[in-house]
Amino acid sequence: MPPCLICQTATVPIMDFGRMPIANGFLTPDEFASESFHNLRVGFCPACHMVQLTEQVDREKMFHDHYAFFSSTSRRMAAHFERLAAEAKELLTGRSDPFVVEIGSNDGVLLRHFSQAGIRHLGIEPSTNVAAVACEQGIRTISRFFDANLARELHQEHGGADLFFGANVMCHIPDIHSVAEGIRILLNPEGRLIFEDPYLGDIVDKTSYDQIYDEHVFYFSVLSVQRLFEKHGLEVVDVQRQDVHGGSMRYVLGHRGAHPVAATVGAQRNRELVQGLDRPETFAAFRARVERSRERLMEELGRLRREGKRVAGYAATSKSTTVTNYCGITPDLVEYISDTTPIKQGKYSPGVHLPVRPHEAFCADYPDVALLFGWNHAGEIMANEQAFQDAGGRWLVYVPEVKILS
Ligand code: SAM
């Protein structure tokens, strides 16, 4: 089996989703013939407990000048990052001329709060189209992939960082050792690394297999994050659950011994041991639940088609690519996907080629049922779509289980 990307131990296979297109690769019909596919396979390392993709897609195929994910599109996420910025600014009190670095800074959804406060900052964002949006707002951003070499360059040019952020990006980078080493180089002795990513414990608990796609190379737990960063002299000093992206974990780290370790770290580790995140059997049971979820979803969509009901997808998320392709959801089952992101509208979803239509099309002619691909924003979406429900529309959800909400 392929070696673990963290410790080189042979991984145990967990799940094989088969051939998959690029999750965020929404495309036009003239691009169908040249669409790129890869194997989506997941493995578990019995030694360091890292759950990971065992085959990776070239990063340039995912992060480029037409990256389709703009962080600020979600008001909920924008508010989440505003709160993080406010809390993090407290940590800078008393520091003269502090310096804040963020990787995967996207359109500046977090850094804008430091920029507006006149705090020295730098975003590192390889997808040039989203980086350009940040630059236009005066948020200092460079379009590079972060690694240890870049960290050395930046340290020479700017000095050390007091805060180093990474939201929903650390889990994207296969050469994570180079990133961790870069952080060790760039972080000041008293500095803090704060990062958050979808949490393995939630994925297992909710059977949210749609979190698994090409960009997400790692599925972190406290157990695996500790092992990874200790190799670079960095220590997890706090962890905090976050109710975003279907369940995330925020990890706070510092140089070993620089900060006291909060009780949350040991407590969460113990919960993970009880949940079995250190054992392959847990993931065999997860696979069985995923397979059952696929059967149930296809039964439900087949029944709706037989009854002549019109079904539309709601939110053309990256996650939806795993569900539509793994389950085989073709346009005869789901007419189109409604999405508010202009760059996706008029295009087709990766692999199964469901048309993506503007939200206005959804409102103009409601379907009978909306398949909720954006389930992680269910509260916000359902509140906004009261008129759809009032008109008799119903939601089909598949996390944590397949059911039609009445
Ligand atoms: N931080 C934002 C958020 O949480 O909404 C954006 C997350 S988005 C899913 C991941 C971002 O990481 C993309 O904008 C991508 O271009 C960027 N990225 C990918 N690899 C990177 C690397 N090696 N260094 C810095 N950024 C990277």
GROMACS .gro file of N, CA and C in nm, residues 66-201:
model
  408
   66HIS      N    1  -0.840   3.060  -1.246
   66HIS     CA    2  -0.988   3.059  -1.250
   66HIS      C    3  -1.044   2.970  -1.139
   67TYR      N    4  -0.981   2.977  -1.022
   67TYR     CA    5  -1.026   2.901  -0.906
   67TYR      C    6  -1.168   2.948  -0.870
   68ALA      N    7  -1.258   2.849  -0.850
   68ALA     CA    8  -1.402   2.885  -0.844
   68ALA      C    9  -1.453   2.914  -0.702
   69PHE      N   10  -1.364   2.910  -0.602
   69PHE     CA   11  -1.413   2.929  -0.464
   69PHE      C   12  -1.369   3.064  -0.410
   70PHE      N   13  -1.466   3.151  -0.385
   70PHE     CA   14  -1.440   3.283  -0.327
   70PHE      C   15  -1.492   3.281  -0.183
   71SER      N   16  -1.400   3.291  -0.087
   71SER     CA   17  -1.436   3.274   0.054
   71SER      C   18  -1.545   3.369   0.101
   72SER      N   19  -1.541   3.493   0.054
   72SER     CA   20  -1.633   3.594   0.107
   72SER      C   21  -1.777   3.574   0.060
   73THR      N   22  -1.800   3.478  -0.032
   73THR     CA   23  -1.936   3.457  -0.082
   73THR      C   24  -2.031   3.419   0.030
   74SER      N   25  -1.981   3.344   0.127
   74SER     CA   26  -2.069   3.303   0.237
   74SER      C   27  -2.063   3.406   0.350
   75ARG      N   28  -2.179   3.463   0.379
   75ARG     CA   29  -2.185   3.563   0.487
   75ARG      C   30  -2.148   3.501   0.621
   76ARG      N   31  -2.188   3.374   0.635
   76ARG     CA   32  -2.161   3.304   0.762
   76ARG      C   33  -2.010   3.289   0.781
   77MET      N   34  -1.940   3.251   0.672
   77MET     CA   35  -1.795   3.234   0.684
   77MET      C   36  -1.726   3.369   0.704
   78ALA      N   37  -1.778   3.473   0.638
   78ALA     CA   38  -1.719   3.606   0.656
   78ALA      C   39  -1.730   3.647   0.804
   79ALA      N   40  -1.845   3.618   0.866
   79ALA     CA   41  -1.865   3.652   1.008
   79ALA      C   42  -1.773   3.566   1.096
   80HIS      N   43  -1.757   3.441   1.058
   80HIS     CA   44  -1.669   3.350   1.133
   80HIS      C   45  -1.525   3.406   1.135
   81PHE      N   46  -1.477   3.452   1.018
   81PHE     CA   47  -1.340   3.502   1.012
   81PHE      C   48  -1.326   3.639   1.079
   82GLU      N   49  -1.434   3.715   1.080
   82GLU     CA   50  -1.429   3.844   1.151
   82GLU      C   51  -1.408   3.819   1.301
   83ARG      N   52  -1.480   3.716   1.353
   83ARG     CA   53  -1.464   3.681   1.496
   83ARG      C   54  -1.323   3.630   1.524
   84LEU      N   55  -1.271   3.546   1.433
   84LEU     CA   56  -1.135   3.494   1.453
   84LEU      C   57  -1.035   3.610   1.456
   85ALA      N   58  -1.052   3.705   1.364
   85ALA     CA   59  -0.959   3.819   1.359
   85ALA      C   60  -0.964   3.898   1.491
   86ALA      N   61  -1.087   3.918   1.542
   86ALA     CA   62  -1.101   3.996   1.666
   86ALA      C   63  -1.031   3.925   1.782
   87GLU      N   64  -1.049   3.794   1.793
   87GLU     CA   65  -0.984   3.717   1.900
   87GLU      C   66  -0.832   3.719   1.884
   88ALA      N   67  -0.788   3.703   1.758
   88ALA     CA   68  -0.643   3.692   1.734
   88ALA      C   69  -0.573   3.826   1.759
   89LYS      N   70  -0.644   3.936   1.730
   89LYS     CA   71  -0.581   4.068   1.752
   89LYS      C   72  -0.544   4.087   1.899
   90GLU      N   73  -0.625   4.029   1.986
   90GLU     CA   74  -0.597   4.035   2.131
   90GLU      C   75  -0.459   3.977   2.162
   91LEU      N   76  -0.423   3.873   2.088
   91LEU     CA   77  -0.295   3.807   2.113
   91LEU      C   78  -0.176   3.894   2.074
   92LEU      N   79  -0.204   4.000   1.997
   92LEU     CA   80  -0.095   4.087   1.952
   92LEU      C   81  -0.072   4.206   2.045
   93THR      N   82  -0.158   4.217   2.146
   93THR     CA   83  -0.149   4.331   2.237
   93THR      C   84  -0.007   4.340   2.295
   94GLY      N   85   0.049   4.460   2.288
   94GLY     CA   86   0.181   4.482   2.347
   94GLY      C   87   0.296   4.451   2.252
   95ARG      N   88   0.269   4.389   2.140
   95ARG     CA   89   0.378   4.360   2.044
   95ARG      C   90   0.400   4.485   1.958
   96SER      N   91   0.528   4.523   1.941
   96SER     CA   92   0.551   4.640   1.856
   96SER      C   93   0.565   4.594   1.711
   97ASP      N   94   0.495   4.660   1.622
   97ASP     CA   95   0.495   4.630   1.479
   97ASP      C   96   0.476   4.481   1.451
   98PRO      N   97   0.366   4.422   1.498
   98PRO     CA   98   0.346   4.278   1.474
   98PRO      C   99   0.329   4.247   1.326
   99PHE      N  100   0.354   4.121   1.291
   99PHE     CA  101   0.345   4.076   1.151
   99PHE      C  102   0.259   3.950   1.147
  100VAL      N  103   0.158   3.954   1.059
  100VAL     CA  104   0.061   3.845   1.048
  100VAL      C  105   0.070   3.785   0.907
  101VAL      N  106   0.081   3.653   0.901
  101VAL     CA  107   0.090   3.585   0.770
  101VAL      C  108  -0.027   3.488   0.759
  102GLU      N  109  -0.083   3.479   0.638
  102GLU     CA  110  -0.186   3.377   0.616
  102GLU      C  111  -0.159   3.304   0.485
  103ILE      N  112  -0.167   3.171   0.489
  103ILE     CA  113  -0.161   3.096   0.362
  103ILE      C  114  -0.304   3.062   0.321
  104GLY      N  115  -0.326   3.055   0.190
  104GLY     CA  116  -0.461   3.028   0.138
  104GLY      C  117  -0.553   3.142   0.175
  105SER      N  118  -0.502   3.265   0.162
  105SER     CA  119  -0.577   3.383   0.211
  105SER      C  120  -0.693   3.419   0.119
  106ASN      N  121  -0.699   3.356   0.001
  106ASN     CA  122  -0.811   3.368  -0.091
  106ASN      C  123  -0.843   3.516  -0.121
  107ASP      N  124  -0.968   3.559  -0.107
  107ASP     CA  125  -1.003   3.697  -0.144
  107ASP      C  126  -0.984   3.794  -0.028
  108GLY      N  127  -0.914   3.750   0.077
  108GLY     CA  128  -0.882   3.839   0.188
  108GLY      C  129  -0.986   3.841   0.298
  109VAL      N  130  -1.068   3.736   0.303
  109VAL     CA  131  -1.180   3.732   0.397
  109VAL      C  132  -1.134   3.748   0.544
  110LEU      N  133  -1.017   3.699   0.579
  110LEU     CA  134  -0.965   3.714   0.716
  110LEU      C  135  -0.870   3.834   0.725
  111LEU      N  136  -0.776   3.842   0.630
  111LEU     CA  137  -0.671   3.944   0.642
  111LEU      C  138  -0.723   4.087   0.633
  112ARG      N  139  -0.843   4.104   0.574
  112ARG     CA  140  -0.892   4.241   0.560
  112ARG      C  141  -0.905   4.309   0.696
  113HIS      N  142  -0.931   4.231   0.800
  113HIS     CA  143  -0.949   4.289   0.933
  113HIS      C  144  -0.815   4.337   0.991
  114PHE      N  145  -0.706   4.273   0.951
  114PHE     CA  146  -0.574   4.319   0.995
  114PHE      C  147  -0.531   4.438   0.909
  115SER      N  148  -0.562   4.430   0.780
  115SER     CA  149  -0.528   4.539   0.689
  115SER      C  150  -0.599   4.668   0.735
  116GLN      N  151  -0.729   4.654   0.766
  116GLN     CA  152  -0.807   4.772   0.807
  116GLN      C  153  -0.756   4.829   0.939
  117ALA      N  154  -0.697   4.743   1.024
  117ALA     CA  155  -0.646   4.790   1.153
  117ALA      C  156  -0.502   4.841   1.141
  118GLY      N  157  -0.450   4.842   1.019
  118GLY     CA  158  -0.314   4.894   0.997
  118GLY      C  159  -0.206   4.799   1.048
  119ILE      N  160  -0.238   4.670   1.059
  119ILE     CA  161  -0.141   4.572   1.108
  119ILE      C  162  -0.065   4.513   0.988
  120ARG      N  163   0.067   4.503   1.002
  120ARG     CA  164   0.150   4.449   0.893
  120ARG      C  165   0.107   4.305   0.865
  121HIS      N  166   0.081   4.276   0.740
  121HIS     CA  167   0.025   4.144   0.707
  121HIS      C  168   0.071   4.100   0.569
  122LEU      N  169   0.061   3.971   0.542
  122LEU     CA  170   0.091   3.920   0.409
  122LEU      C  171   0.009   3.795   0.383
  123GLY      N  172  -0.063   3.795   0.271
  123GLY     CA  173  -0.137   3.677   0.228
  123GLY      C  174  -0.056   3.601   0.124
  124ILE      N  175  -0.059   3.470   0.132
  124ILE     CA  176   0.011   3.386   0.033
  124ILE      C  177  -0.096   3.301  -0.034
  125GLU      N  178  -0.125   3.335  -0.159
  125GLU     CA  179  -0.243   3.278  -0.226
  125GLU      C  180  -0.210   3.248  -0.372
  126PRO      N  181  -0.188   3.120  -0.405
  126PRO     CA  182  -0.147   3.088  -0.542
  126PRO      C  183  -0.254   3.106  -0.649
  127SER      N  184  -0.382   3.101  -0.614
  127SER     CA  185  -0.486   3.117  -0.716
  127SER      C  186  -0.499   3.266  -0.748
  128THR      N  187  -0.448   3.302  -0.866
  128THR     CA  188  -0.427   3.445  -0.894
  128THR      C  189  -0.557   3.525  -0.903
  129ASN      N  190  -0.668   3.459  -0.946
  129ASN     CA  191  -0.792   3.536  -0.960
  129ASN      C  192  -0.847   3.578  -0.823
  130VAL      N  193  -0.841   3.489  -0.726
  130VAL     CA  194  -0.893   3.527  -0.593
  130VAL      C  195  -0.796   3.621  -0.522
  131ALA      N  196  -0.664   3.599  -0.545
  131ALA     CA  197  -0.563   3.688  -0.485
  131ALA      C  198  -0.583   3.831  -0.537
  132ALA      N  199  -0.620   3.844  -0.665
  132ALA     CA  200  -0.638   3.977  -0.725
  132ALA      C  201  -0.749   4.053  -0.654
  133VAL      N  202  -0.854   3.981  -0.612
  133VAL     CA  203  -0.965   4.047  -0.541
  133VAL      C  204  -0.913   4.107  -0.410
  134ALA      N  205  -0.827   4.032  -0.341
  134ALA     CA  206  -0.770   4.082  -0.215
  134ALA      C  207  -0.682   4.204  -0.242
  135CYS      N  208  -0.597   4.193  -0.343
  135CYS     CA  209  -0.504   4.304  -0.373
  135CYS      C  210  -0.580   4.433  -0.404
  136GLU      N  211  -0.692   4.417  -0.478
  136GLU     CA  212  -0.772   4.537  -0.513
  136GLU      C  213  -0.823   4.608  -0.389
  137GLN      N  214  -0.837   4.535  -0.279
  137GLN     CA  215  -0.885   4.597  -0.156
  137GLN      C  216  -0.769   4.641  -0.065
  138GLY      N  217  -0.648   4.639  -0.119
  138GLY     CA  218  -0.534   4.686  -0.043
  138GLY      C  219  -0.479   4.583   0.056
  139ILE      N  220  -0.517   4.456   0.038
  139ILE     CA  221  -0.467   4.350   0.127
  139ILE      C  222  -0.341   4.292   0.063
  140ARG      N  223  -0.228   4.305   0.130
  140ARG     CA  224  -0.101   4.263   0.068
  140ARG      C  225  -0.102   4.112   0.046
  141THR      N  226  -0.088   4.070  -0.079
  141THR     CA  227  -0.098   3.927  -0.113
  141THR      C  228   0.003   3.894  -0.222
  142ILE      N  229   0.072   3.782  -0.207
  142ILE     CA  230   0.157   3.735  -0.317
  142ILE      C  231   0.102   3.602  -0.368
  143SER      N  232   0.115   3.578  -0.498
  143SER     CA  233   0.062   3.455  -0.557
  143SER      C  234   0.173   3.352  -0.568
  144ARG      N  235   0.192   3.278  -0.459
  144ARG     CA  236   0.293   3.172  -0.456
  144ARG      C  237   0.236   3.055  -0.377
  145PHE      N  238   0.293   2.936  -0.393
  145PHE     CA  239   0.261   2.823  -0.307
  145PHE      C  240   0.357   2.831  -0.187
  146PHE      N  241   0.303   2.823  -0.067
  146PHE     CA  242   0.388   2.833   0.051
  146PHE      C  243   0.464   2.702   0.071
  147ASP      N  244   0.594   2.714   0.103
  147ASP     CA  245   0.674   2.599   0.144
  147ASP      C  246   0.796   2.651   0.221
  148ALA      N  247   0.887   2.561   0.259
  148ALA     CA  248   0.999   2.601   0.344
  148ALA      C  249   1.090   2.702   0.273
  149ASN      N  250   1.108   2.686   0.141
  149ASN     CA  251   1.195   2.780   0.068
  149ASN      C  252   1.137   2.921   0.070
  150LEU      N  253   1.004   2.930   0.046
  150LEU     CA  254   0.941   3.062   0.048
  150LEU      C  255   0.950   3.121   0.189
  151ALA      N  256   0.936   3.036   0.290
  151ALA     CA  257   0.943   3.084   0.429
  151ALA      C  258   1.080   3.150   0.456
  152ARG      N  259   1.187   3.090   0.404
  152ARG     CA  260   1.321   3.148   0.423
  152ARG      C  261   1.329   3.285   0.357
  153GLU      N  262   1.276   3.294   0.234
  153GLU     CA  263   1.276   3.423   0.161
  153GLU      C  264   1.200   3.528   0.240
  154LEU      N  265   1.082   3.488   0.289
  154LEU     CA  266   0.996   3.584   0.358
  154LEU      C  267   1.059   3.629   0.489
  155HIS      N  268   1.127   3.536   0.556
  155HIS     CA  269   1.190   3.570   0.684
  155HIS      C  270   1.298   3.674   0.663
  156GLN      N  271   1.372   3.658   0.555
  156GLN     CA  272   1.479   3.757   0.523
  156GLN      C  273   1.421   3.893   0.494
  157GLU      N  274   1.309   3.891   0.420
  157GLU     CA  275   1.251   4.018   0.375
  157GLU      C  276   1.171   4.090   0.483
  158HIS      N  277   1.094   4.012   0.563
  158HIS     CA  278   0.999   4.076   0.656
  158HIS      C  279   1.031   4.050   0.803
  159GLY      N  280   1.120   3.956   0.832
  159GLY     CA  281   1.140   3.913   0.971
  159GLY      C  282   1.035   3.809   1.008
  160GLY      N  283   1.030   3.773   1.138
  160GLY     CA  284   0.942   3.663   1.182
  160GLY      C  285   0.796   3.704   1.193
  161ALA      N  286   0.708   3.604   1.196
  161ALA     CA  287   0.563   3.628   1.207
  161ALA      C  288   0.518   3.605   1.351
  162ASP      N  289   0.425   3.691   1.395
  162ASP     CA  290   0.367   3.675   1.530
  162ASP      C  291   0.246   3.583   1.525
  163LEU      N  292   0.174   3.591   1.414
  163LEU     CA  293   0.060   3.501   1.394
  163LEU      C  294   0.072   3.443   1.254
  164PHE      N  295   0.044   3.314   1.244
  164PHE     CA  296   0.047   3.248   1.114
  164PHE      C  297  -0.085   3.172   1.101
  165PHE      N  298  -0.167   3.212   1.002
  165PHE     CA  299  -0.298   3.150   0.985
  165PHE      C  300  -0.302   3.056   0.865
  166GLY      N  301  -0.392   2.961   0.872
  166GLY     CA  302  -0.424   2.877   0.756
  166GLY      C  303  -0.563   2.820   0.778
  167ALA      N  304  -0.660   2.866   0.702
  167ALA     CA  305  -0.797   2.813   0.718
  167ALA      C  306  -0.832   2.733   0.593
  168ASN      N  307  -0.865   2.608   0.614
  168ASN     CA  308  -0.907   2.521   0.503
  168ASN      C  309  -0.802   2.519   0.393
  169VAL      N  310  -0.678   2.514   0.433
  169VAL     CA  311  -0.569   2.508   0.334
  169VAL      C  312  -0.463   2.405   0.374
  170MET      N  313  -0.438   2.393   0.503
  170MET     CA  314  -0.331   2.302   0.548
  170MET      C  315  -0.359   2.160   0.498
  171CYS      N  316  -0.487   2.123   0.503
  171CYS     CA  317  -0.524   1.987   0.463
  171CYS      C  318  -0.515   1.969   0.311
  172HIS      N  319  -0.487   2.078   0.237
  172HIS     CA  320  -0.480   2.071   0.091
  172HIS      C  321  -0.340   2.037   0.040
  173ILE      N  322  -0.240   2.040   0.129
  173ILE     CA  323  -0.102   2.044   0.078
  173ILE      C  324  -0.028   1.912   0.106
  174PRO      N  325  -0.005   1.831   0.000
  174PRO     CA  326   0.058   1.700   0.023
  174PRO      C  327   0.196   1.712   0.087
  175ASP      N  328   0.274   1.813   0.044
  175ASP     CA  329   0.409   1.827   0.101
  175ASP      C  330   0.399   1.907   0.231
  176ILE      N  331   0.323   1.852   0.322
  176ILE     CA  332   0.290   1.924   0.446
  176ILE      C  333   0.414   1.939   0.535
  177HIS      N  334   0.513   1.850   0.520
  177HIS     CA  335   0.635   1.865   0.600
  177HIS      C  336   0.709   1.994   0.561
  178SER      N  337   0.707   2.027   0.433
  178SER     CA  338   0.773   2.150   0.391
  178SER      C  339   0.699   2.273   0.447
  179VAL      N  340   0.565   2.262   0.454
  179VAL     CA  341   0.485   2.371   0.511
  179VAL      C  342   0.515   2.384   0.661
  180ALA      N  343   0.515   2.271   0.732
  180ALA     CA  344   0.539   2.275   0.877
  180ALA      C  345   0.679   2.329   0.906
  181GLU      N  346   0.775   2.289   0.824
  181GLU     CA  347   0.912   2.338   0.842
  181GLU      C  348   0.917   2.489   0.815
  182GLY      N  349   0.843   2.531   0.711
  182GLY     CA  350   0.837   2.674   0.678
  182GLY      C  351   0.778   2.754   0.794
  183ILE      N  352   0.679   2.698   0.859
  183ILE     CA  353   0.617   2.768   0.972
  183ILE      C  354   0.718   2.776   1.088
  184ARG      N  355   0.790   2.667   1.111
  184ARG     CA  356   0.892   2.668   1.218
  184ARG      C  357   0.993   2.780   1.192
  185ILE      N  358   1.031   2.796   1.065
  185ILE     CA  359   1.132   2.898   1.028
  185ILE      C  360   1.075   3.039   1.047
  186LEU      N  361   0.950   3.057   1.005
  186LEU     CA  362   0.894   3.193   0.998
  186LEU      C  363   0.835   3.242   1.131
  187LEU      N  364   0.795   3.149   1.216
  187LEU     CA  365   0.722   3.190   1.337
  187LEU      C  366   0.820   3.243   1.443
  188ASN      N  367   0.789   3.360   1.499
  188ASN     CA  368   0.869   3.415   1.608
  188ASN      C  369   0.866   3.322   1.729
  189PRO      N  370   0.963   3.332   1.821
  189PRO     CA  371   0.967   3.239   1.935
  189PRO      C  372   0.836   3.236   2.014
  190GLU      N  373   0.768   3.351   2.027
  190GLU     CA  374   0.642   3.356   2.102
  190GLU      C  375   0.520   3.351   2.010
  191GLY      N  376   0.543   3.332   1.881
  191GLY     CA  377   0.433   3.338   1.783
  191GLY      C  378   0.340   3.218   1.793
  192ARG      N  379   0.227   3.232   1.726
  192ARG     CA  380   0.129   3.122   1.725
  192ARG      C  381   0.087   3.090   1.582
  193LEU      N  382   0.075   2.960   1.558
  193LEU     CA  383   0.013   2.911   1.435
  193LEU      C  384  -0.132   2.878   1.469
  194ILE      N  385  -0.226   2.934   1.394
  194ILE     CA  386  -0.368   2.904   1.415
  194ILE      C  387  -0.423   2.852   1.283
  195PHE      N  388  -0.465   2.727   1.283
  195PHE     CA  389  -0.525   2.678   1.158
  195PHE      C  390  -0.649   2.597   1.186
  196GLU      N  391  -0.737   2.591   1.085
  196GLU     CA  392  -0.858   2.510   1.100
  196GLU      C  393  -0.890   2.438   0.971
  197ASP      N  394  -0.947   2.321   0.986
  197ASP     CA  395  -0.979   2.235   0.873
  197ASP      C  396  -1.096   2.147   0.913
  198PRO      N  397  -1.167   2.089   0.812
  198PRO     CA  398  -1.273   1.994   0.844
  198PRO      C  399  -1.217   1.885   0.936
  199TYR      N  400  -1.299   1.845   1.034
  199TYR     CA  401  -1.250   1.757   1.140
  199TYR      C  402  -1.288   1.612   1.114
  200LEU      N  403  -1.190   1.525   1.121
  200LEU     CA  404  -1.213   1.382   1.094
  200LEU      C  405  -1.323   1.324   1.183
  201GLY      N  406  -1.324   1.366   1.310
  201GLY     CA  407  -1.424   1.314   1.403
  201GLY      C  408  -1.566   1.341   1.354
   0.00000   0.00000   0.00000
